[in-house]
Coordinates of C-alpha atoms in Angstrom, one line a residue:
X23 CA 64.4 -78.6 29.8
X24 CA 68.2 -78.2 28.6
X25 CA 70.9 -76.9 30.7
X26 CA 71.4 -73.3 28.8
X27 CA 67.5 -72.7 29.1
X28 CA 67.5 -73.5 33.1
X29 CA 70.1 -71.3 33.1
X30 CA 68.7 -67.9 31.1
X31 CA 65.5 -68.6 33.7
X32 CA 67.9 -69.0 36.6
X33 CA 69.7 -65.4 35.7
X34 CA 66.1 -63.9 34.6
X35 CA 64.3 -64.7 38.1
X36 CA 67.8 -63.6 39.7
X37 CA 68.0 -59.7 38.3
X38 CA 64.1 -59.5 38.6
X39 CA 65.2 -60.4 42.2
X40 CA 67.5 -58.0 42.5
X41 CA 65.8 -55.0 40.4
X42 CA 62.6 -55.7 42.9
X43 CA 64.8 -55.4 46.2
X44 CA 66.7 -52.3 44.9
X45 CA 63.2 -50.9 43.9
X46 CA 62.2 -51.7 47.4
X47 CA 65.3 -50.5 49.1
X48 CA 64.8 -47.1 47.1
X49 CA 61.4 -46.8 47.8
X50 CA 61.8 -47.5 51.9
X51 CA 64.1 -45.2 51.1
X52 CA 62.6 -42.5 50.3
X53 CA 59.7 -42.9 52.7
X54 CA 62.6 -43.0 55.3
X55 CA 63.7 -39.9 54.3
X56 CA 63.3 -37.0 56.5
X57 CA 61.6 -33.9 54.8
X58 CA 63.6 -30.9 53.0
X59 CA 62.8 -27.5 54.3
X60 CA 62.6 -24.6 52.3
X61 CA 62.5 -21.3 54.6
X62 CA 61.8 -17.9 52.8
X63 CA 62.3 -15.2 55.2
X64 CA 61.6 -11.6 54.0
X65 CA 62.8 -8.1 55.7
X66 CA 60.2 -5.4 56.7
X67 CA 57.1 -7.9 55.4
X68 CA 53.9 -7.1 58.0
X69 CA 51.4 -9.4 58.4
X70 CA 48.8 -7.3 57.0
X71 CA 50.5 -6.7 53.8
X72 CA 49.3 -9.2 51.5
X73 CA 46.2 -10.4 49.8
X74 CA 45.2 -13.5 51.6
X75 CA 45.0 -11.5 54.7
X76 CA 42.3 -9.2 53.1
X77 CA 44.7 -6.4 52.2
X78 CA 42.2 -4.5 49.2
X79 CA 45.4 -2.9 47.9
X80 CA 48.3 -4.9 47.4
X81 CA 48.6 -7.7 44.8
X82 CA 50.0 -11.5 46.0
X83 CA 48.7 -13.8 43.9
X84 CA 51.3 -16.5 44.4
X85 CA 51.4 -16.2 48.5
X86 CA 47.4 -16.2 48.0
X87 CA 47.7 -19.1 46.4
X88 CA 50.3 -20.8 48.6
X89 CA 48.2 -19.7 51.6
X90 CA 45.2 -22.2 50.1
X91 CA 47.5 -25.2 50.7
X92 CA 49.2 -23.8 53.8
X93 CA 48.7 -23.1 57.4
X94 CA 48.3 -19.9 58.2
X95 CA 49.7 -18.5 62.0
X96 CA 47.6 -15.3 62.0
X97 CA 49.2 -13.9 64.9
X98 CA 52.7 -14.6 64.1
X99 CA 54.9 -12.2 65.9
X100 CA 58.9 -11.0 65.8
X101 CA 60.1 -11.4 69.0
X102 CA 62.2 -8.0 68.9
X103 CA 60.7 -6.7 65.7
X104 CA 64.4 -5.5 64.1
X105 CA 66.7 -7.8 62.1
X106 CA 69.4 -9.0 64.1
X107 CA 67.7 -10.0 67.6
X108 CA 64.9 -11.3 65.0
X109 CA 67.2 -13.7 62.8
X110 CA 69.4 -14.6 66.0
X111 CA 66.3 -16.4 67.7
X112 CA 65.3 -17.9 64.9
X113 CA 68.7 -19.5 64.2
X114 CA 68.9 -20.6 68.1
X115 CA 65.5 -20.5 69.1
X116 CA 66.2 -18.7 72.1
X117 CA 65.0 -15.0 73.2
X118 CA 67.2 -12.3 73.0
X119 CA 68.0 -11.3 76.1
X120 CA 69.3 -14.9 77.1
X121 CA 71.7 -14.9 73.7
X122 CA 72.5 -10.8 74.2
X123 CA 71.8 -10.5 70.7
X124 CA 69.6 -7.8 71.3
X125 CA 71.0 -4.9 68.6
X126 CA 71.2 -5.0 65.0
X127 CA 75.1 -5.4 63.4
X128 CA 76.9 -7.7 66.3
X129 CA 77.9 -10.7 66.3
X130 CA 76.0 -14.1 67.0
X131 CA 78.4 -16.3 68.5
X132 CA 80.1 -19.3 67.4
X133 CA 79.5 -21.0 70.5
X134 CA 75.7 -20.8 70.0
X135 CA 74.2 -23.9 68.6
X136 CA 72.0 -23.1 65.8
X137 CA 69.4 -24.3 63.0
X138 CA 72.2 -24.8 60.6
X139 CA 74.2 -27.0 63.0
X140 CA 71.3 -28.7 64.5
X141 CA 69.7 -30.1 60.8
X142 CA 73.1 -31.2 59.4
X143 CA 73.6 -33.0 62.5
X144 CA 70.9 -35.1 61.5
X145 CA 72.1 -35.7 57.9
X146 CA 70.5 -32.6 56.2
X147 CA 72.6 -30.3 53.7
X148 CA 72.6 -26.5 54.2
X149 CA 72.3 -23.9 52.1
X150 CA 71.2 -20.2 52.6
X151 CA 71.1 -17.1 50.0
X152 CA 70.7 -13.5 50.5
X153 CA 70.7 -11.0 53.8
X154 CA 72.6 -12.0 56.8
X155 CA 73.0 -9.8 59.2
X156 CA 74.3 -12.0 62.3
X157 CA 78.0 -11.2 61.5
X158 CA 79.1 -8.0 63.2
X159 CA 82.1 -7.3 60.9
X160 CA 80.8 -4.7 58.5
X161 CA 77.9 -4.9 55.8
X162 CA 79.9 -6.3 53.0
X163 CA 82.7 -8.1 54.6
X164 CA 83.5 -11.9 53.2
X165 CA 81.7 -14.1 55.6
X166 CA 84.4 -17.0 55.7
X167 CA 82.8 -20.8 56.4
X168 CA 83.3 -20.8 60.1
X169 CA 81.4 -18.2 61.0
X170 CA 78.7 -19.3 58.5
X171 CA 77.1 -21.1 61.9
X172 CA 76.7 -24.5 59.5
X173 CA 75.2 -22.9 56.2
X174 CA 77.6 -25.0 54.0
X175 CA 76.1 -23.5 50.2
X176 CA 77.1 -19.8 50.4
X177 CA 75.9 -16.9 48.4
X178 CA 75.0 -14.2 51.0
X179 CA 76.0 -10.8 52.3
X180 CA 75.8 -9.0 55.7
X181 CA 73.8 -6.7 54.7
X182 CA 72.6 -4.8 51.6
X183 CA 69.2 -3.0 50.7
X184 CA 71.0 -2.2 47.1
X185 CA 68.4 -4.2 45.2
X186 CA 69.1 -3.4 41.4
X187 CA 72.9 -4.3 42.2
X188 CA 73.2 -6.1 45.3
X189 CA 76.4 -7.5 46.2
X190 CA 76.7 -11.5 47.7
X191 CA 80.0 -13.9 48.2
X192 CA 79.9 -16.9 46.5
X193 CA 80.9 -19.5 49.0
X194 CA 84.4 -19.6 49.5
X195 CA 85.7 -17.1 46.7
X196 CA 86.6 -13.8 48.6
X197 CA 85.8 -11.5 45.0
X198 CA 82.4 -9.2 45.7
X199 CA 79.7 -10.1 43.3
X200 CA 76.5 -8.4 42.3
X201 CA 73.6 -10.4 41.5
X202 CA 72.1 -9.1 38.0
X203 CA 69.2 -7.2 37.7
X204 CA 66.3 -7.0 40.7
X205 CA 68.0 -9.1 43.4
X206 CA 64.6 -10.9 44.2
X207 CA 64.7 -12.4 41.0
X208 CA 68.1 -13.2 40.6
X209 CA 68.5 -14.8 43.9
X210 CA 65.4 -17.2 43.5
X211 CA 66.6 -18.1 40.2
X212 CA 69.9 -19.1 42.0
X213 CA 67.7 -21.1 44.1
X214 CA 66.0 -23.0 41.6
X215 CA 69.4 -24.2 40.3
X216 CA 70.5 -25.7 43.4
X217 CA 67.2 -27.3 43.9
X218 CA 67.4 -28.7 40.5
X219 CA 71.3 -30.2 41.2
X220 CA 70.2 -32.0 44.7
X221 CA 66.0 -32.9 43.8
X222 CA 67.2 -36.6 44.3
X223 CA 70.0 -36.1 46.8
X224 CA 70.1 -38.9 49.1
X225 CA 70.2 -36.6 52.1
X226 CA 67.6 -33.7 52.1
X227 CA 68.4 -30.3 52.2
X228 CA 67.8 -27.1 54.6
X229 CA 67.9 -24.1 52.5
X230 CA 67.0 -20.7 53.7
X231 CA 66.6 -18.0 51.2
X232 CA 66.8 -14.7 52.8
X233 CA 65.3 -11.8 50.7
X234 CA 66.0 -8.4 51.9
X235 CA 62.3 -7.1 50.3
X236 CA 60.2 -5.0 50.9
X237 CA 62.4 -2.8 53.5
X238 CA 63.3 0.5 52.0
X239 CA 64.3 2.0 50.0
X240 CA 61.4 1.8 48.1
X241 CA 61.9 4.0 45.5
X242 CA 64.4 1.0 43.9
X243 CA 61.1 -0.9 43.2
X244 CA 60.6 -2.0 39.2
X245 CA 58.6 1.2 37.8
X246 CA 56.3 -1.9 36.3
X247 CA 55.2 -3.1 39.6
X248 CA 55.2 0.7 41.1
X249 CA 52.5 1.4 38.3
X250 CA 50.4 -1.0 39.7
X251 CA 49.9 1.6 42.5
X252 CA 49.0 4.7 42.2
X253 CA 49.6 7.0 45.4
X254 CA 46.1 8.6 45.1
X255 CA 44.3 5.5 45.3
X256 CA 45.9 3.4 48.2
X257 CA 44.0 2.4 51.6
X258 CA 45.0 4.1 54.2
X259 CA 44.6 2.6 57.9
X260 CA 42.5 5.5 60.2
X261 CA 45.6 5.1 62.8
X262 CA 47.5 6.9 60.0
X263 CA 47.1 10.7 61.1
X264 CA 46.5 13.1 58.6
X265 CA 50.2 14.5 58.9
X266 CA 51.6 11.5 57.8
X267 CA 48.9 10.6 54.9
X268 CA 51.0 11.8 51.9
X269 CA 54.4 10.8 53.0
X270 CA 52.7 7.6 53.9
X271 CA 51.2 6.7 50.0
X272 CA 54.1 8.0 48.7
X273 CA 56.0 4.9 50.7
X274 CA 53.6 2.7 50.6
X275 CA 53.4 2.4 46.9
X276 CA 57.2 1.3 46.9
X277 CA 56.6 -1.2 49.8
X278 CA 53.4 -2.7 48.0
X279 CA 55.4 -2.5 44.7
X280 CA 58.4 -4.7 46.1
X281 CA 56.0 -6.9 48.0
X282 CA 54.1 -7.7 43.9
X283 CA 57.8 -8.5 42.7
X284 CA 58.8 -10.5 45.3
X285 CA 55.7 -12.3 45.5
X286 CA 56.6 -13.6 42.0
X287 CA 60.2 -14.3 42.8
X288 CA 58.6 -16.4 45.4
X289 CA 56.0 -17.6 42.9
X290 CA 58.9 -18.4 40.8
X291 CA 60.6 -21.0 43.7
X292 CA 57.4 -23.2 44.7
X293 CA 56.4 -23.8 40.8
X294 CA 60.0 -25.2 40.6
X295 CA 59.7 -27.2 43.3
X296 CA 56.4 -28.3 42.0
X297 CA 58.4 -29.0 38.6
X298 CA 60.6 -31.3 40.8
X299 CA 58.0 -33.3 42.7
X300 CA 59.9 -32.0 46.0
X301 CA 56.4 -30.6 47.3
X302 CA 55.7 -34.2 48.5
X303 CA 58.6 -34.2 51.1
X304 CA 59.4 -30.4 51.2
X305 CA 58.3 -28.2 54.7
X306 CA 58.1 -24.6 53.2
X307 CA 57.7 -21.5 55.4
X308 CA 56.5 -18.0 54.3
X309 CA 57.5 -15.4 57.1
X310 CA 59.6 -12.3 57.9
X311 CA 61.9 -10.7 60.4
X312 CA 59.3 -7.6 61.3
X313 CA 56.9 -5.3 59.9
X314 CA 57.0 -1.5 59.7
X315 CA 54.8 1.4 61.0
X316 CA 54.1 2.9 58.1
X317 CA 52.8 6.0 59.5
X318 CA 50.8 4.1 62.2
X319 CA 50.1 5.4 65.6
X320 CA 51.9 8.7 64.3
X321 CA 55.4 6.8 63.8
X322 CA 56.7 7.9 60.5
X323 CA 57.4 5.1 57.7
X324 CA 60.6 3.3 58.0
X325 CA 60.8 2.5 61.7
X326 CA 60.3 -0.4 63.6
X327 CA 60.8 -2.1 67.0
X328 CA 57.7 -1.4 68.7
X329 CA 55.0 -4.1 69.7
X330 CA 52.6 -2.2 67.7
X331 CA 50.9 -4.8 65.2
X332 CA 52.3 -3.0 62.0
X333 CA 55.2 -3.4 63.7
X334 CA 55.5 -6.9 65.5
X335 CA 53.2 -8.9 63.3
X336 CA 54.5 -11.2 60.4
X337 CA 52.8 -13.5 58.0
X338 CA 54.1 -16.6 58.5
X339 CA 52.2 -19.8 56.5
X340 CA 53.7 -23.4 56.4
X341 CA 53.3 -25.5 54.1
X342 CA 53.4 -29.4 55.8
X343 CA 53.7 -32.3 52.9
X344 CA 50.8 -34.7 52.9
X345 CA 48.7 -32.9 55.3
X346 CA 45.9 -32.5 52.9
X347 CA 43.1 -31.6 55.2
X348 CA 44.7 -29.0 56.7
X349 CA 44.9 -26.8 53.5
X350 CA 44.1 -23.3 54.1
X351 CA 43.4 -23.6 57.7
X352 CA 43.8 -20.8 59.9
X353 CA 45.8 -20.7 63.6
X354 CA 45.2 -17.6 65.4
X355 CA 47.0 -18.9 68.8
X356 CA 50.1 -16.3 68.3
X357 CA 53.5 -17.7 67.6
X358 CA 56.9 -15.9 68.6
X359 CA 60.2 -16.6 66.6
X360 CA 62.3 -18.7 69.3
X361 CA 59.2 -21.0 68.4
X362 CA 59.9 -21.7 64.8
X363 CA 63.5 -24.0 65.3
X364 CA 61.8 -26.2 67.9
X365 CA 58.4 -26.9 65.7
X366 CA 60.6 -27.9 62.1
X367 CA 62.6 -30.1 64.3
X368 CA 59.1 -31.8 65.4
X369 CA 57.8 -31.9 62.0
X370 CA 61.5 -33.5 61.0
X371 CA 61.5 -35.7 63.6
X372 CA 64.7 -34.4 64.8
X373 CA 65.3 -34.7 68.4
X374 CA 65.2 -31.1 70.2
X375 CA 67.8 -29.4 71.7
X376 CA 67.5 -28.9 76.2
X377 CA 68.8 -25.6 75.2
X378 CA 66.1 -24.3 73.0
X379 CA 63.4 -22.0 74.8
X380 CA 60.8 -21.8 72.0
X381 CA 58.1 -23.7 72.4
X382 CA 57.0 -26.5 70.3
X383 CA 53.8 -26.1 68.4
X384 CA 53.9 -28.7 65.7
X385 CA 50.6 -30.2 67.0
X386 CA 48.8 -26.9 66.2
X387 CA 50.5 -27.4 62.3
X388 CA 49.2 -31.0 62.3
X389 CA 46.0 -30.9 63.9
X390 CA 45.1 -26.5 63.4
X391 CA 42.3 -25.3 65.7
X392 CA 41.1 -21.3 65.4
X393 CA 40.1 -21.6 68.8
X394 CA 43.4 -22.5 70.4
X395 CA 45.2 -19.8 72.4
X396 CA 48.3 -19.3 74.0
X397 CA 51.2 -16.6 74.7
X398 CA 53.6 -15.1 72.2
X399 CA 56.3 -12.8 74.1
X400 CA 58.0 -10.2 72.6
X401 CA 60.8 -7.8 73.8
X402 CA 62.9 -4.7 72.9
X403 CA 65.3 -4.8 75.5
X404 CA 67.7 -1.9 74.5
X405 CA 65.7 0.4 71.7
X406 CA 68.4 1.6 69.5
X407 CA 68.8 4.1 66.1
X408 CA 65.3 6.1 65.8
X409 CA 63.6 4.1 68.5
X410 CA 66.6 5.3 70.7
X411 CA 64.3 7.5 73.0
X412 CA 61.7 5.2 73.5
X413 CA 61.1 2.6 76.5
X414 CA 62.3 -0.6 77.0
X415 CA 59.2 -3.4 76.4
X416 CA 58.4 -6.5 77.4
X417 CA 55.3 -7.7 75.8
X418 CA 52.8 -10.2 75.1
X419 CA 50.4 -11.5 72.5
X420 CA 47.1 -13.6 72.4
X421 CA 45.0 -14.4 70.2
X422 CA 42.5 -11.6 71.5
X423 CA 44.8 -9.2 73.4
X424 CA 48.3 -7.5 72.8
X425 CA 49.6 -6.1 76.5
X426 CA 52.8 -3.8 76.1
X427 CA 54.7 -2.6 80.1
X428 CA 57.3 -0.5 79.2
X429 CA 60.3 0.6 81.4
X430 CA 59.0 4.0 81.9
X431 CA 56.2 4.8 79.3
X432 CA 52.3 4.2 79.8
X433 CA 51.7 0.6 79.5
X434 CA 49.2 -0.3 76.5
X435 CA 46.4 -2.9 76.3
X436 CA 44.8 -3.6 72.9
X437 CA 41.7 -5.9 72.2
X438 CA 42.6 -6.5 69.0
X439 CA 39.4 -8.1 67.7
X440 CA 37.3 -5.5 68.3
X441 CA 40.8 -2.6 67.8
X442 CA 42.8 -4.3 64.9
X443 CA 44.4 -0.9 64.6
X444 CA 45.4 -0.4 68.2
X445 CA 43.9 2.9 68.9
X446 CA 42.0 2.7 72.1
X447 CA 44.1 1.4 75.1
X448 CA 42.1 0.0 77.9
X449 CA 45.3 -0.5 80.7
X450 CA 43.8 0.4 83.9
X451 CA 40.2 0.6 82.0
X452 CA 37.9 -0.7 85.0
X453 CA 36.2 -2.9 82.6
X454 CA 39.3 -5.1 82.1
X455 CA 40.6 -5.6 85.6
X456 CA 40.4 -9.4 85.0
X457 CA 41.9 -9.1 81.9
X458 CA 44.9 -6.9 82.7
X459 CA 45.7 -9.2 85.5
X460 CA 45.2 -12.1 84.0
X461 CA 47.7 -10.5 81.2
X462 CA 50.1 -9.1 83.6
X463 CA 50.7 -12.9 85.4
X464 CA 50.9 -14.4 81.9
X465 CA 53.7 -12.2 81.1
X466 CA 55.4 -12.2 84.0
X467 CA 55.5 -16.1 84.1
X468 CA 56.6 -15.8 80.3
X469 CA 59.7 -13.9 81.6
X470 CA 60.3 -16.0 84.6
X471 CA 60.5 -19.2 82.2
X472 CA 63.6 -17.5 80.5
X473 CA 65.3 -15.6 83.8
X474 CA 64.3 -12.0 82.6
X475 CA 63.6 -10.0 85.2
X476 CA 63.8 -6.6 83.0
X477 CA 66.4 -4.1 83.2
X478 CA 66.8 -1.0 81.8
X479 CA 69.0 -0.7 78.6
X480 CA 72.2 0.4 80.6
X481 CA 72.2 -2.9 82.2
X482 CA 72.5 -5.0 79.0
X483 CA 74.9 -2.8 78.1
X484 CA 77.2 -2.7 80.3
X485 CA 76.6 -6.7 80.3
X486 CA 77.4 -7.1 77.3
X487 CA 80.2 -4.5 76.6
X488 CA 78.3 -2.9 73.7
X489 CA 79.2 0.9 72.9
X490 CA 77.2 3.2 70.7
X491 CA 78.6 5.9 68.3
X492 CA 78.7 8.8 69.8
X493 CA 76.6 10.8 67.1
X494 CA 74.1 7.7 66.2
X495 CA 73.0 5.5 69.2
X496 CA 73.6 2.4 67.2
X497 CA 76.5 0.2 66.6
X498 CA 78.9 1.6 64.3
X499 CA 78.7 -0.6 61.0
X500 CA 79.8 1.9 58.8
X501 CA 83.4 2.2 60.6
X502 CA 84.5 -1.1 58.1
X503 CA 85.6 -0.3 54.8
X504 CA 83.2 -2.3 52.7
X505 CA 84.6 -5.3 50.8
X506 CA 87.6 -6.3 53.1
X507 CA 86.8 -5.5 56.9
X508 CA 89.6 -3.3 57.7
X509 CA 88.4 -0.6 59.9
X510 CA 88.7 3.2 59.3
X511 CA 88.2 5.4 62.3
X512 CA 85.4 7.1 62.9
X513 CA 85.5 10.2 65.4
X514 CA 88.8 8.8 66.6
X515 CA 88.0 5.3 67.3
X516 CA 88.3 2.2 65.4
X517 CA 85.2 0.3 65.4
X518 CA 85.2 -3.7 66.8
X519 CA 83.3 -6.3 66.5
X520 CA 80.9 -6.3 69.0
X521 CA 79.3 -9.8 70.5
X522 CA 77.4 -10.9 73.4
X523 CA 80.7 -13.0 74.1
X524 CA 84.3 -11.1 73.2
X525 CA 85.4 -11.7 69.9
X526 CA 88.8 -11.2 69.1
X527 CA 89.5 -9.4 66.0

């Protein structure tokens, strides 16, 4: 064999070498790498409305679908069923009275370790799209990156239920923007984009994409998917007194229509990832912030923030890579949002946080049992807006019972098995001493793991330094002129930004 043909062998067997380690190193590599998570968190979405929960009316075909490969948390609760306090513990997982986000339009403070923080700690990129609501400076002021609590990709607003012209920033340019046409749409399509540019990013990605859908208005619906649903002919629950019947399908078909379209926005962002093969290493989680009354239990459409199921209860499936035998299986041991941040750092294998209070249930994702129970606490520790005049709550959930003590009104126990519509309380019933008390140590041990021994509103006020307009018991969001955060005064006083911890202006 001649020297030049040794040494065309010599260089062949040394890039096979070479291409077969770099193969190897790429393909360790990628089994090293820790998943992506893809969180889609709607606004006002109750667990009842959609198909795969046997909702006759309303049309999901894509969530129905996703629900086949998913697990589905049947008893999925908001811990205080109203954006902010919602969206705070699920950043933090921690419960709103230990953070003092407890009212809609303050501030989440930067002190606060949160989801963002916690995931790029490990490596992970950030991202999040659509409704905020965690910064306290006005509905439409720029959001600049630190108080972006370690989102890093940027197009997102305060707040905005504008959804044929709803404005976002883009990251670090200060300019208002308006996403084109039905925001669901546009927003997801935004979404595909950035999963297309970082599909084979070394590092994986966190991206939440927050869609304000399908809280009101819901008039703003597309008139194609408002077709779908004719007033006349919707379901209506029997806890929806005849009072209320009209106004009630007259809503409803604006809710059901936005829940159609954004179903297919949604549809739209699991066939990309599909597309991109990102469904073998992708976590994706199907939830919302609350549900809505809808006329149930005589509380008119719109309102919120009661422990009421229509109310409290969120879908809330998760789709785990790889996991094929647990496709379509149900959970009905309840879940409460501080919950959420501790189980995706389980299923990441990222270390959690001392601080968190949520409770781990990655096993019940892994290995999911219909038999399991445990307790999902709720909470509404200052009522605020049209739920002013109501009672502080501190509640719990099983996978049989819901048990509401408020501050000063009856206190309510539901078997919800046999009462899905909550219309026969049996508190002080003889026939459920044992339950009661069982119910009643559960959720006073629940508060005694988090210090919260239950004080009226005025307390947590006063804590907390929070002041209501004098006309509306809320915050006062609308005191910032939109766009810039300069404040205007409103009956003689200049609004602040209001925060668990003082923030200086």
């Amino acid at each position: 064999m001649n020297i030049k043909f040794k040494s065309i062998i010599t260089c062949f067997l040394l890039i096979s070498f070479c291409s077969c380690k770099k193969a190897e190193e790429k393909t360790t590599s990628e089994k090293n790498k820790k998943p992506n998570i893809v969180y889609i968190l709607t606004d006002q979405w109750r667990s009842t409305a959609v198909g795969y929960a046997g909702n006759v009316d309303v049309k999901t075909p894509h969530l129905d679908t996703f629900a086949k490969k998913s697990v589905n948390f049947t008893n999925a609760v908001s811990v205080t069923p109203v954006c902010t306090p919602h969206r705070a513990a699920l950043l933090t997982g921690r419960f709103p009275t230990s953070t003092g986000m407890i009212l809609n339009d303050i501030y989440l403070p930067s002190e606060e370790i949160t989801m963002a923080e916690i995931f790029k700690e490990a490596g992970y990129n950030t991202a999040y799209w659509g409704k905020w609501h965690l910064d306290g400076h006005g509905r439409s002021t720029y959001i600049p990156k630190e108080r972006r609590q370690g989102f890093d990709f940027w197009k997102a607003l305060e707040c905005s239920h504008n959804y044929v012209k709803m404005p976002y920033y883009d990251n670090d340019n200060q300019e208002l923007k308006h996403w084109k046409g039905y925001s669901p749409f546009a927003i997801t399509a935004d979404v595909n984009t950035y999963l297309e540019k970082h599909a084979k990013d070394e590092n994986p990605f966190l991206a939440v994409v927050a869609l304000a859908t399908p809280h009101y208005p819901h008039h703003s619906a597309p008139k194609k998917y408002k077709d779908m649903y004719p007033p006349e002919k919707l379901t209506l629950n029997p806890n929806v007194p005849k009072r209320l019947e009209e106004k009630t399908r007259k809503e409803l078909q604006g809710y059901y229509a936005h829940a159609t379209a954004t179903d297919e926005a949604i549809g739209n962002v699991l066939r990309k990832l599909k597309e991109l093969n990102l469904m073998e290493n992708t976590i994706i989680v199907f939830s919302a912030d609350h549900g809505e009354m809808m006329g149930a239990q005589g509380i008119r459409p719109f309102v919120k923030q009661m422990a009421h199921r229509e109310s409290s209860g969120v879908p809330f499936l998760i789709y785990q890579p790889k996991n094929d035998k647990n496709k379509g299986k149900i959970v009905n041991a309840p879940i409460t949002t501080p919950d959420v941040l501790p189980t995706l750092l389980d299923l990441s294998a990222i270390k959690i946080p001392d601080f968190i209070e949520g409770e781990n249930v990655a096993d019940l994702v892994k290995n999911p049992n219909p038999d399991t129970d445990r307790v999902a606490l709720m909470m509404n520790a200052t009522p605020f807006a049209s739920n002013f005049k109501q009672s502080e709550y501190r509640a719990i959930k099983t996978k049989q019972y819901t048990f509401i003590h408020h501050l000063k009104d009856e206190n309510l126990l539901f078997d919800d098995v046999k009462d899905p519509y909550q219309m026969n309380n049996l508190y002080n019933n003889p026939d459920f001493k044992n339950v009661q008390k069982d119910l009643e140590e559960k959720l006073k041990s629940s508060l005694t793991s988090i210090g919260d021994e239950f004080h009226p509103r005025e307390f947590y006020m006063k804590k907390y330094n929070y002041v209501f307009d004098k006309k509306k018991p809320a915050i006062p969001y609308w005191g910032f002129n939109d766009g810039n955060g300069k404040t205007k005064n409103i009956g003689g006083k200049k609004p602040i930004v209001q925060s668990p911890r003082p923030y200086k202006n």
